[in-house]
PDB file of C-alpha atoms in Angstrom:
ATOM      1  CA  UNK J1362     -19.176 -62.848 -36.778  1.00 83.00           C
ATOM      2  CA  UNK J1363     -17.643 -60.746 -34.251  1.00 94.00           C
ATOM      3  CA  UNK J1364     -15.896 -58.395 -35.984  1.00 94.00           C
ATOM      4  CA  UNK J1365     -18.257 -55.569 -35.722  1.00 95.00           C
ATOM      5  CA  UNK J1366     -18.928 -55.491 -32.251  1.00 96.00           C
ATOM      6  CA  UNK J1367     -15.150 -55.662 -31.665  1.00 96.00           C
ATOM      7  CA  UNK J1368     -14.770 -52.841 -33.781  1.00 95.00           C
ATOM      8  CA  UNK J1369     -17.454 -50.844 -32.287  1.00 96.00           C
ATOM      9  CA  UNK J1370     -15.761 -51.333 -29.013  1.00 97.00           C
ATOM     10  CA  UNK J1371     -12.400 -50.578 -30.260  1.00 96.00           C
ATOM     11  CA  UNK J1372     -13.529 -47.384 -31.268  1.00 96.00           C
ATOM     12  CA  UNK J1373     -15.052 -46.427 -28.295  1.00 96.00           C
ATOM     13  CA  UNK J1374     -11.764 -47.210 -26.415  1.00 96.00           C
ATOM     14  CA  UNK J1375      -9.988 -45.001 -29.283  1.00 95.00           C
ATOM     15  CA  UNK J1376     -12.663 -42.484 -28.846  1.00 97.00           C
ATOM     16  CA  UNK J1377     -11.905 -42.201 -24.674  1.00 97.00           C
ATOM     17  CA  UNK J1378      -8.402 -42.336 -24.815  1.00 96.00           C
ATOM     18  CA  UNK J1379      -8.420 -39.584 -27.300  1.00 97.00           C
ATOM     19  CA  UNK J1380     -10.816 -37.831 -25.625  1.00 97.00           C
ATOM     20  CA  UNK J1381      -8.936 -37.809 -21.995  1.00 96.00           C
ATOM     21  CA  UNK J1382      -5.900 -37.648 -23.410  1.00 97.00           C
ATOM     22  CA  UNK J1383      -5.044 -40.613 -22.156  1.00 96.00           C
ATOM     23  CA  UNK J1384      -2.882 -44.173 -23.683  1.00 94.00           C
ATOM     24  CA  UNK J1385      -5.605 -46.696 -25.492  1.00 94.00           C
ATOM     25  CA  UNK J1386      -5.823 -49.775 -22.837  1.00 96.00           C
ATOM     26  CA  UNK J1387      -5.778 -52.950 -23.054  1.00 95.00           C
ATOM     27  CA  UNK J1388      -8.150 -54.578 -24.163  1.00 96.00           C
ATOM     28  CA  UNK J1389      -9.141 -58.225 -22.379  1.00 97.00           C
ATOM     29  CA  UNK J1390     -12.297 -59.464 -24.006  1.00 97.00           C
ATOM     30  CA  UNK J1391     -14.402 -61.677 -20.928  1.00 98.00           C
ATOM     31  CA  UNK J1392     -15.131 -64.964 -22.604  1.00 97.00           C
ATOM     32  CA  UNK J1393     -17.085 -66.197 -18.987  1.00 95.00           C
ATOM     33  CA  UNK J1394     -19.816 -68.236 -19.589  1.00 95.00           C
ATOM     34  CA  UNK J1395     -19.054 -68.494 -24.038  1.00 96.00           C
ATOM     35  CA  UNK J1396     -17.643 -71.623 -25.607  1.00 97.00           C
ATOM     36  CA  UNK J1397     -14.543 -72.355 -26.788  1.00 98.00           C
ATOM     37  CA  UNK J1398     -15.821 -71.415 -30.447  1.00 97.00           C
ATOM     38  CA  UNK J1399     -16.737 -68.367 -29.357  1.00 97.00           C
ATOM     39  CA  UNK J1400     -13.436 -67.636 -28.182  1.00 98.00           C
ATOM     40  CA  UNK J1401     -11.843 -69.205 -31.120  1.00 97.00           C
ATOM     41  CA  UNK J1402     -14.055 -66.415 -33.256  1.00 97.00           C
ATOM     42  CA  UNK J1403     -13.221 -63.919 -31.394  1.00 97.00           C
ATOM     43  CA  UNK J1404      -8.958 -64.395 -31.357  1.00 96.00           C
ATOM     44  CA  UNK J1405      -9.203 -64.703 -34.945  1.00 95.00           C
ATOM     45  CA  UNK J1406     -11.067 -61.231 -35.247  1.00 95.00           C
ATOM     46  CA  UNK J1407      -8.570 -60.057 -32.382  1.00 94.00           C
ATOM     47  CA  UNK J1408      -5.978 -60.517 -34.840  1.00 92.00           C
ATOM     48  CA  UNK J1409      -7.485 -59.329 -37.974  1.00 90.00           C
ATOM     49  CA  UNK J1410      -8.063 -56.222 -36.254  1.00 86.00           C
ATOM     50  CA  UNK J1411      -4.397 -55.228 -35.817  1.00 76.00           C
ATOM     51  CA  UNK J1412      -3.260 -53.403 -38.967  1.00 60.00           C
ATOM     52  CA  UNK J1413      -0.103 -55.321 -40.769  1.00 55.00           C
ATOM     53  CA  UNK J1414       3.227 -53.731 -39.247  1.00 48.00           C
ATOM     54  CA  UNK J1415       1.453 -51.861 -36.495  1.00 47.00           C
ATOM     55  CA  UNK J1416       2.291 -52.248 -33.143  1.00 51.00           C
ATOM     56  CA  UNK J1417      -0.772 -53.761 -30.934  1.00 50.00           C
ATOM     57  CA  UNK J1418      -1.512 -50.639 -28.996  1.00 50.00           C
ATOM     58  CA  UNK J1419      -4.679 -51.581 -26.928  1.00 53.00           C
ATOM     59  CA  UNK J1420      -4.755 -55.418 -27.750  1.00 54.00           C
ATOM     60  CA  UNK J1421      -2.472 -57.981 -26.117  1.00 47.00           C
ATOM     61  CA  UNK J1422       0.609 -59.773 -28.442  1.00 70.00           C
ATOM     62  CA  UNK J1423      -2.077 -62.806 -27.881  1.00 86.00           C
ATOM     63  CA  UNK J1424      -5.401 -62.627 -27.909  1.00 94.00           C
ATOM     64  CA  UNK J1425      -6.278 -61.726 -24.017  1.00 96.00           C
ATOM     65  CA  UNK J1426      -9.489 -63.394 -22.362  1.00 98.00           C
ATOM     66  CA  UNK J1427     -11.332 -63.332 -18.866  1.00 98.00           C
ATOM     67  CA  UNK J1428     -12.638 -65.929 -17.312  1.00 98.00           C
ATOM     68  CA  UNK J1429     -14.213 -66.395 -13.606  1.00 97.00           C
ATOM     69  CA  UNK J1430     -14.058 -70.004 -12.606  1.00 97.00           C
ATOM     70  CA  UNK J1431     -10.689 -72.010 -13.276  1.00 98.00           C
ATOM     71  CA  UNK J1432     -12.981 -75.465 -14.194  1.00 97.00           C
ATOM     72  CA  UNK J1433     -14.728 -73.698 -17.276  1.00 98.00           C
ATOM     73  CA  UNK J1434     -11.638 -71.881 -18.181  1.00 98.00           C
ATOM     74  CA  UNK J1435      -9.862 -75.766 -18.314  1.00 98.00           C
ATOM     75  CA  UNK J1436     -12.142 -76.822 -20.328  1.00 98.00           C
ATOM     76  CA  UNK J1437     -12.014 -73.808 -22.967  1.00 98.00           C
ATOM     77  CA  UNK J1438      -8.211 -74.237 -22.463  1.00 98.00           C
ATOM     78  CA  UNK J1439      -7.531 -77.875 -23.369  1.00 98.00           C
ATOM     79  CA  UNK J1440     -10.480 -77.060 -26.689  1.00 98.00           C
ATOM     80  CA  UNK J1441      -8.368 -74.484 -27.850  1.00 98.00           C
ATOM     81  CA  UNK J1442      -4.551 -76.001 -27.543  1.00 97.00           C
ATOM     82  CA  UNK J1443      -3.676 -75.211 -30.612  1.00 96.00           C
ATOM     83  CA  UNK J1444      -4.146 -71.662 -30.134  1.00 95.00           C
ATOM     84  CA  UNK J1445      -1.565 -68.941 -28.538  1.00 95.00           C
ATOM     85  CA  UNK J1446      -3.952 -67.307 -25.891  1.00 97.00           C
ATOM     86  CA  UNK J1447      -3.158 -65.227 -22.885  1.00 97.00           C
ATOM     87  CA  UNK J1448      -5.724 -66.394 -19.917  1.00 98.00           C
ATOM     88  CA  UNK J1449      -6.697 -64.074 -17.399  1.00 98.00           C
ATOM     89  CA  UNK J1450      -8.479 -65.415 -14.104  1.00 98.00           C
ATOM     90  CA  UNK J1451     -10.672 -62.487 -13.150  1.00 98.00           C
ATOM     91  CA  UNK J1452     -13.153 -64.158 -10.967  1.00 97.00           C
ATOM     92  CA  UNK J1453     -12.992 -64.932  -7.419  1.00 96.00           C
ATOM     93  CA  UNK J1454     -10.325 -67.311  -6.201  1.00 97.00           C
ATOM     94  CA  UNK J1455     -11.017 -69.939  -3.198  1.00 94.00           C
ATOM     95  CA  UNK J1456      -7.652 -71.098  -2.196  1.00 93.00           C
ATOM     96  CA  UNK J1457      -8.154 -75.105  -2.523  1.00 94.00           C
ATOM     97  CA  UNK J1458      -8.540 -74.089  -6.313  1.00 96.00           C
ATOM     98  CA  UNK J1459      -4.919 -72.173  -6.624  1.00 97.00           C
ATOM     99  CA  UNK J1460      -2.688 -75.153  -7.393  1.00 97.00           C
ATOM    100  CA  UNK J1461      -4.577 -75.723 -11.023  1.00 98.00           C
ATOM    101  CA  UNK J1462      -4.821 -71.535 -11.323  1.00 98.00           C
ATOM    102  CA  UNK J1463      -1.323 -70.952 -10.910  1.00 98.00           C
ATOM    103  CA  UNK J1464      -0.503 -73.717 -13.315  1.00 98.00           C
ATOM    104  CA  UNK J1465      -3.108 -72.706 -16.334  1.00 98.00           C
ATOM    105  CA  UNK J1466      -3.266 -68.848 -16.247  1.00 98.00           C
ATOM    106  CA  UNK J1467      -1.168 -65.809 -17.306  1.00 98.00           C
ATOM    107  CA  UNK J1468      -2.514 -63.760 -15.107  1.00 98.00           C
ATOM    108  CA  UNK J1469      -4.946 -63.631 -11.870  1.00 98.00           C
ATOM    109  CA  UNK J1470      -6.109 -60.535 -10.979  1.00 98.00           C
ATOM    110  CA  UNK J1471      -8.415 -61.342  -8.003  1.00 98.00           C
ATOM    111  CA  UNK J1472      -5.670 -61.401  -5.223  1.00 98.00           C
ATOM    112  CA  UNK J1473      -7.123 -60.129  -2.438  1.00 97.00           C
ATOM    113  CA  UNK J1474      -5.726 -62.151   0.783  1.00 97.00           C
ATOM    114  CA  UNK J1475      -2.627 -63.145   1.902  1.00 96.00           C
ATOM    115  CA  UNK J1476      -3.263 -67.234   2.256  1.00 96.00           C
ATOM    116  CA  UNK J1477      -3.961 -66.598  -1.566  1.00 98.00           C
ATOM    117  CA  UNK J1478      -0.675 -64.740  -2.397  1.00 98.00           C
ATOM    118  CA  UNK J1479       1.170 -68.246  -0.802  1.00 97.00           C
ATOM    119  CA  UNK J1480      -0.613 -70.739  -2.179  1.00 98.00           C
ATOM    120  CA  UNK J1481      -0.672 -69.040  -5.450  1.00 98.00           C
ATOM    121  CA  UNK J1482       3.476 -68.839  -4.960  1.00 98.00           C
ATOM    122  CA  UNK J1483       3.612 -72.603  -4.030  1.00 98.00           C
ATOM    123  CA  UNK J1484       1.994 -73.899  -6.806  1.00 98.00           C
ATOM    124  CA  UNK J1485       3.180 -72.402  -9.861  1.00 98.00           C
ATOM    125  CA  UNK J1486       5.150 -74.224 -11.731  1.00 98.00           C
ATOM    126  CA  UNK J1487       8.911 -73.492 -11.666  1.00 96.00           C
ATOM    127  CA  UNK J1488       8.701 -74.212 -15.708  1.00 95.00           C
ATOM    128  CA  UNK J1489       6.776 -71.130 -16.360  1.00 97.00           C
ATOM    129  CA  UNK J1490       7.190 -67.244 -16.040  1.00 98.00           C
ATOM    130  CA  UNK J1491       5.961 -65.932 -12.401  1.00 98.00           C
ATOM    131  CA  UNK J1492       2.653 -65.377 -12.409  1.00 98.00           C
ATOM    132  CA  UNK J1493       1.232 -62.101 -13.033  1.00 98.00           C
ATOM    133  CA  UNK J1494      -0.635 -60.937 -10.491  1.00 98.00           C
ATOM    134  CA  UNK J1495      -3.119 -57.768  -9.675  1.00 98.00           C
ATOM    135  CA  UNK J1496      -4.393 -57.303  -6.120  1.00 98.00           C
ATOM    136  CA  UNK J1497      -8.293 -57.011  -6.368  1.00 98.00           C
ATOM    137  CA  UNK J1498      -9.760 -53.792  -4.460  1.00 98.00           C
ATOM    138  CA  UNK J1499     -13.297 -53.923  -2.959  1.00 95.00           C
ATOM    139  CA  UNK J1500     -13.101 -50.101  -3.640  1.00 94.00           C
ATOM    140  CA  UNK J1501     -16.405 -48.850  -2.506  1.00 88.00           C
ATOM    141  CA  UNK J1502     -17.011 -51.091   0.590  1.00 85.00           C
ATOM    142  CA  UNK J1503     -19.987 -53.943  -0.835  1.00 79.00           C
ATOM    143  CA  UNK J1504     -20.494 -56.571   1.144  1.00 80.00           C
ATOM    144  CA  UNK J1505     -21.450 -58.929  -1.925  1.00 78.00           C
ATOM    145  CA  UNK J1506     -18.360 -58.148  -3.349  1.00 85.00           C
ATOM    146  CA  UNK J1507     -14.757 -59.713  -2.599  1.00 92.00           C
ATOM    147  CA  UNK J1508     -11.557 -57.780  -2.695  1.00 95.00           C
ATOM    148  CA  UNK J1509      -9.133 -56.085   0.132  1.00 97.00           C
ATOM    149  CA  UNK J1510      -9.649 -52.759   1.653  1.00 96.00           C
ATOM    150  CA  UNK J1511      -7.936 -50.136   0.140  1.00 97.00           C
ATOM    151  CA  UNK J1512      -6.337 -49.622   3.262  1.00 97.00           C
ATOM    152  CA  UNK J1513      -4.728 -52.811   3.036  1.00 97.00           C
ATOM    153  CA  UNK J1514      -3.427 -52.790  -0.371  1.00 98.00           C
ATOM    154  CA  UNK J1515       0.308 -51.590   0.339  1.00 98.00           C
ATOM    155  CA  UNK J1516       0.568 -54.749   2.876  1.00 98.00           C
ATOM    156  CA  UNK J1517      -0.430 -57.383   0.406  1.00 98.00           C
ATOM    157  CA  UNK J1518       1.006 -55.778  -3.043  1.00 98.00           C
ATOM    158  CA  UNK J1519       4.289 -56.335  -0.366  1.00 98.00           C
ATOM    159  CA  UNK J1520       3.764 -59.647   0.235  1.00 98.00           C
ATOM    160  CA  UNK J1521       3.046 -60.306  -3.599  1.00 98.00           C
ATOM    161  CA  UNK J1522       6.137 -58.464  -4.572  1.00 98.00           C
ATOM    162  CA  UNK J1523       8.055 -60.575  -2.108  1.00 98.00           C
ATOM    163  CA  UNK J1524       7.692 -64.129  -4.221  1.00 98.00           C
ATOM    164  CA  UNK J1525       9.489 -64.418  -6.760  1.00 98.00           C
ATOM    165  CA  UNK J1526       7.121 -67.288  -8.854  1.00 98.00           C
ATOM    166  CA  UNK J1527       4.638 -63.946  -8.912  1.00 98.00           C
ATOM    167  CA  UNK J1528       5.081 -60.812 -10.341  1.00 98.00           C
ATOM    168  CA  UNK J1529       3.086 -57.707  -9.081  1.00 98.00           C
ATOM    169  CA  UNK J1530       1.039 -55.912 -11.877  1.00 98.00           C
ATOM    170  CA  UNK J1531      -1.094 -53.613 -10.356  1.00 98.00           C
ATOM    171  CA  UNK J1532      -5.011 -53.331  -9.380  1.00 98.00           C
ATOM    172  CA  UNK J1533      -7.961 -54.603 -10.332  1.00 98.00           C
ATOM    173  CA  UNK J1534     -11.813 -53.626  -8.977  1.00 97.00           C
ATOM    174  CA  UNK J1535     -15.548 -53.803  -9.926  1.00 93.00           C
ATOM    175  CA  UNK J1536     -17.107 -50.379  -8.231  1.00 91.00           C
ATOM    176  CA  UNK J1537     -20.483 -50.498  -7.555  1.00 87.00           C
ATOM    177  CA  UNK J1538     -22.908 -50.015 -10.483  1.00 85.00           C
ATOM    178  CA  UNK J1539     -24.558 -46.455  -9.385  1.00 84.00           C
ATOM    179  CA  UNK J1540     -26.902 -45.349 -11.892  1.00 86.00           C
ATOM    180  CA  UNK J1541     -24.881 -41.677 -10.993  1.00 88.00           C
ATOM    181  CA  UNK J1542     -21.808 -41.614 -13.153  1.00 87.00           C
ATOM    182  CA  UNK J1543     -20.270 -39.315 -11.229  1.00 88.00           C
ATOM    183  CA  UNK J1544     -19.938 -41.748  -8.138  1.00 89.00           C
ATOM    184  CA  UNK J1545     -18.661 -44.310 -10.308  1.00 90.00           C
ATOM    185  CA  UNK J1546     -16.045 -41.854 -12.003  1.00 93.00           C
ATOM    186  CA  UNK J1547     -15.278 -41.186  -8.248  1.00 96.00           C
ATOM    187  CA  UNK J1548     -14.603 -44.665  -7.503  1.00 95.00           C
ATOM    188  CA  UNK J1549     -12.101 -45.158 -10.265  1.00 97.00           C
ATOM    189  CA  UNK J1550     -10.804 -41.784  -9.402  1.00 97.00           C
ATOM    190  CA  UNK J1551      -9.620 -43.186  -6.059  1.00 97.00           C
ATOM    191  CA  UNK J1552      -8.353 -46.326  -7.904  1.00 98.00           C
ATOM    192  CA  UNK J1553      -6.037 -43.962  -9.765  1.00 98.00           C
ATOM    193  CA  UNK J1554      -4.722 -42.643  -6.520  1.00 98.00           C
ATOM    194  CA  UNK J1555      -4.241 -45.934  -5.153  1.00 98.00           C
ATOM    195  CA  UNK J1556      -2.624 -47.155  -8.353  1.00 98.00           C
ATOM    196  CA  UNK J1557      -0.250 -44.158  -8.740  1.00 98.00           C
ATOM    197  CA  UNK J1558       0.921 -44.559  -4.889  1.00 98.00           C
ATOM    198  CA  UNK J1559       1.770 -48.664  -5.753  1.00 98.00           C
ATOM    199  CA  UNK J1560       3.787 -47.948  -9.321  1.00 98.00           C
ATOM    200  CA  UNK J1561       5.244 -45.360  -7.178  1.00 98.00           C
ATOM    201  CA  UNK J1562       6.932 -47.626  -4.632  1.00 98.00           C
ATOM    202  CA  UNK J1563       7.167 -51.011  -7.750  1.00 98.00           C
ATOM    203  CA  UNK J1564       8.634 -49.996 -10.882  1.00 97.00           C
ATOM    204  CA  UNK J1565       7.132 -53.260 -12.406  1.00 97.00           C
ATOM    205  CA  UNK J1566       3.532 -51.986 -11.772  1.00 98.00           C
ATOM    206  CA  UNK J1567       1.908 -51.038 -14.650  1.00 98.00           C
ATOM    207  CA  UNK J1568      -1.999 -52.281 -15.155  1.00 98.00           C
ATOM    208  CA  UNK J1569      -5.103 -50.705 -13.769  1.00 98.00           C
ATOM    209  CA  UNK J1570      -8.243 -53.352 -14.575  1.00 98.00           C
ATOM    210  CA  UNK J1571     -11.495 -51.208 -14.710  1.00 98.00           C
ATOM    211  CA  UNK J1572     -14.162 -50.790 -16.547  1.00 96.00           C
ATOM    212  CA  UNK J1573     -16.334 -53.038 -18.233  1.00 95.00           C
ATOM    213  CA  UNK J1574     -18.866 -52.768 -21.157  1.00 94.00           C
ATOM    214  CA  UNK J1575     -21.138 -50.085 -19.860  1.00 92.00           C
ATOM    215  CA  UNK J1576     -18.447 -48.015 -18.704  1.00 95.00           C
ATOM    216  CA  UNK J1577     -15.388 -48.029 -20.221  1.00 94.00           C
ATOM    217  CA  UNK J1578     -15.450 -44.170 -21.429  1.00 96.00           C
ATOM    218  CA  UNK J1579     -15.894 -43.388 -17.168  1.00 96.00           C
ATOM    219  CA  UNK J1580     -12.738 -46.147 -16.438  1.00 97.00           C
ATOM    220  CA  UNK J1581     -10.424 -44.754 -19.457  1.00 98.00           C
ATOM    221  CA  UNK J1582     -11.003 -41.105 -18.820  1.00 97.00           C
ATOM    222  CA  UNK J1583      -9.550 -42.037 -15.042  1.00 97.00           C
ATOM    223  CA  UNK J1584      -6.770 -43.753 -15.775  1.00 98.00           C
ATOM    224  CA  UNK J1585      -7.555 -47.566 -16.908  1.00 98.00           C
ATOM    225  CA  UNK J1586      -4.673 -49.202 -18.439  1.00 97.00           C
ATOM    226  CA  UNK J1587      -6.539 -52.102 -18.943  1.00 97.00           C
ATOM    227  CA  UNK J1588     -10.720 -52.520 -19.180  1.00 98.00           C
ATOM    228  CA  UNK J1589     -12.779 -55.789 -19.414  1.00 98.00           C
ATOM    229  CA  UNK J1590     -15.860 -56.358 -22.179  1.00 98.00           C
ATOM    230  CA  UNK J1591     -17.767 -58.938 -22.086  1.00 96.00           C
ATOM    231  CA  UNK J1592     -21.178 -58.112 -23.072  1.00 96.00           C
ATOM    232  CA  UNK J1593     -20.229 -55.401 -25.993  1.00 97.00           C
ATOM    233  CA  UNK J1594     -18.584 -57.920 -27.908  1.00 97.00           C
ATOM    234  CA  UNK J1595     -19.902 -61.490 -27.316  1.00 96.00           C
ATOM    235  CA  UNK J1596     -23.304 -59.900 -26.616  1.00 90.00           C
ATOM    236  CA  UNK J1597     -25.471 -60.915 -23.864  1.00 78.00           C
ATOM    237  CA  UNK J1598     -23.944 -63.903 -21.683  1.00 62.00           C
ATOM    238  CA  UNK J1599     -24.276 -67.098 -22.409  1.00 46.00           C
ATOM    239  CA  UNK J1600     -25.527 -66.573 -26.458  1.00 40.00           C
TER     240      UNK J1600
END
């Protein structure tokens, strides 16, 4: 049932990319707030999607999904067992919730303190790959929103880079929703910069997370290596 909206979203990645002359981006479809059959759908038409004997330009090897609070992605991830997913923890992180986040996801990409970074280290499990990590970037200053300064991004990507059970991937932000694109084209703009300094200085940096459903074209056209869609393909939340 999903497989139109995923192509319609696919396209309009395709369309960007080719359009900014930029490489198609990931693609990490936000399952927040769906159930586990919804997420089941939506790996299967994931898959289909990929042409046989192309490479997976734009789509992860697995199936990639979002999710913003570790108890709901649990639940979604015990459902689905069976299935070879790659988890993505893109919601806010409080630290007494790290032990079962470094144990159950691929990736977190709200890192934005340094108790995090350690407790994050501590408690992933020495049976599994380092944890893949972006530092989250509170890029245009919101006070509802979490994420570092981007002053302070070289100090924690260091301290990230400095434990070996995580591995530094990049950035990840949410810029404020101004109805101006142009503002929000700035913001990612200066996420490029910031980006371009880190992969500068890590050699294993190599994922920009921006962009969502409304403005992926904006996020793409600035440099997004990777963008997160929720609403385009599962349609509104929670339905």
């Amino acid at each position: 049932m999903y497989a139109q909206a995923l192509n319609a979203v696919l396209e309009r990645l395709a369309a960007a990319a080719r359009d900014a002359g930029r490489p198609l981006p990931r693609l990490l479809a936000v399952s927040k707030t769906q159930p586990a059959t919804a997420v089941a759908e939506m790996a299967s038409a994931l898959r289909a999607s990929i042409p046989p004997g192309a490479s997976a330009a734009g789509l992860a090897c697995a199936p990639a999904f979002g999710e913003n609070y570790v108890q709901e992605a649990l639940a979604k991830q015990s459902a689905l067992a069976s299935e070879t997913l790659e988890w993505h923890l893109i919601g806010h992180l409080q630290s007494n919730k790290a032990r079962e986040a470094a144990a159950a996801f691929d990736w977190v990409q709200t890192v934005d303190r340094d108790k995090l970074v350690a407790a994050l280290a501590r408690h992933r499990p020495a049976g599994l790959p380092p944890l893949n990590v972006l530092v989250q970037v509170n890029i245009d200053d919101e006070s509802s929103k979490h994420g570092c300064a981007p002053e302070e991004v070289p100090a924690l990507a260091a301290a990230v880079a400095a434990q070996p059970r995580l591995l530094l991937r990049g950035l990840m932000a949410i810029p404020a929703p101004h109805p101006d694109p142009g503002r929000r084209r700035d913001a990612f703009a200066r996420m490029k910069a910031l980006f371009d300094a880190l992969a500068g200085q890590y050699p294993q940096v190599d994922t920009l997370s921006m962009g969502m459903s409304d403005d992926i074209e904006l996020a793409v056209a600035e440099g997004a290596t990777m963008v997160r869609v929720g609403t385009a393909l599962f349609g509104a939340r929670g339905k």
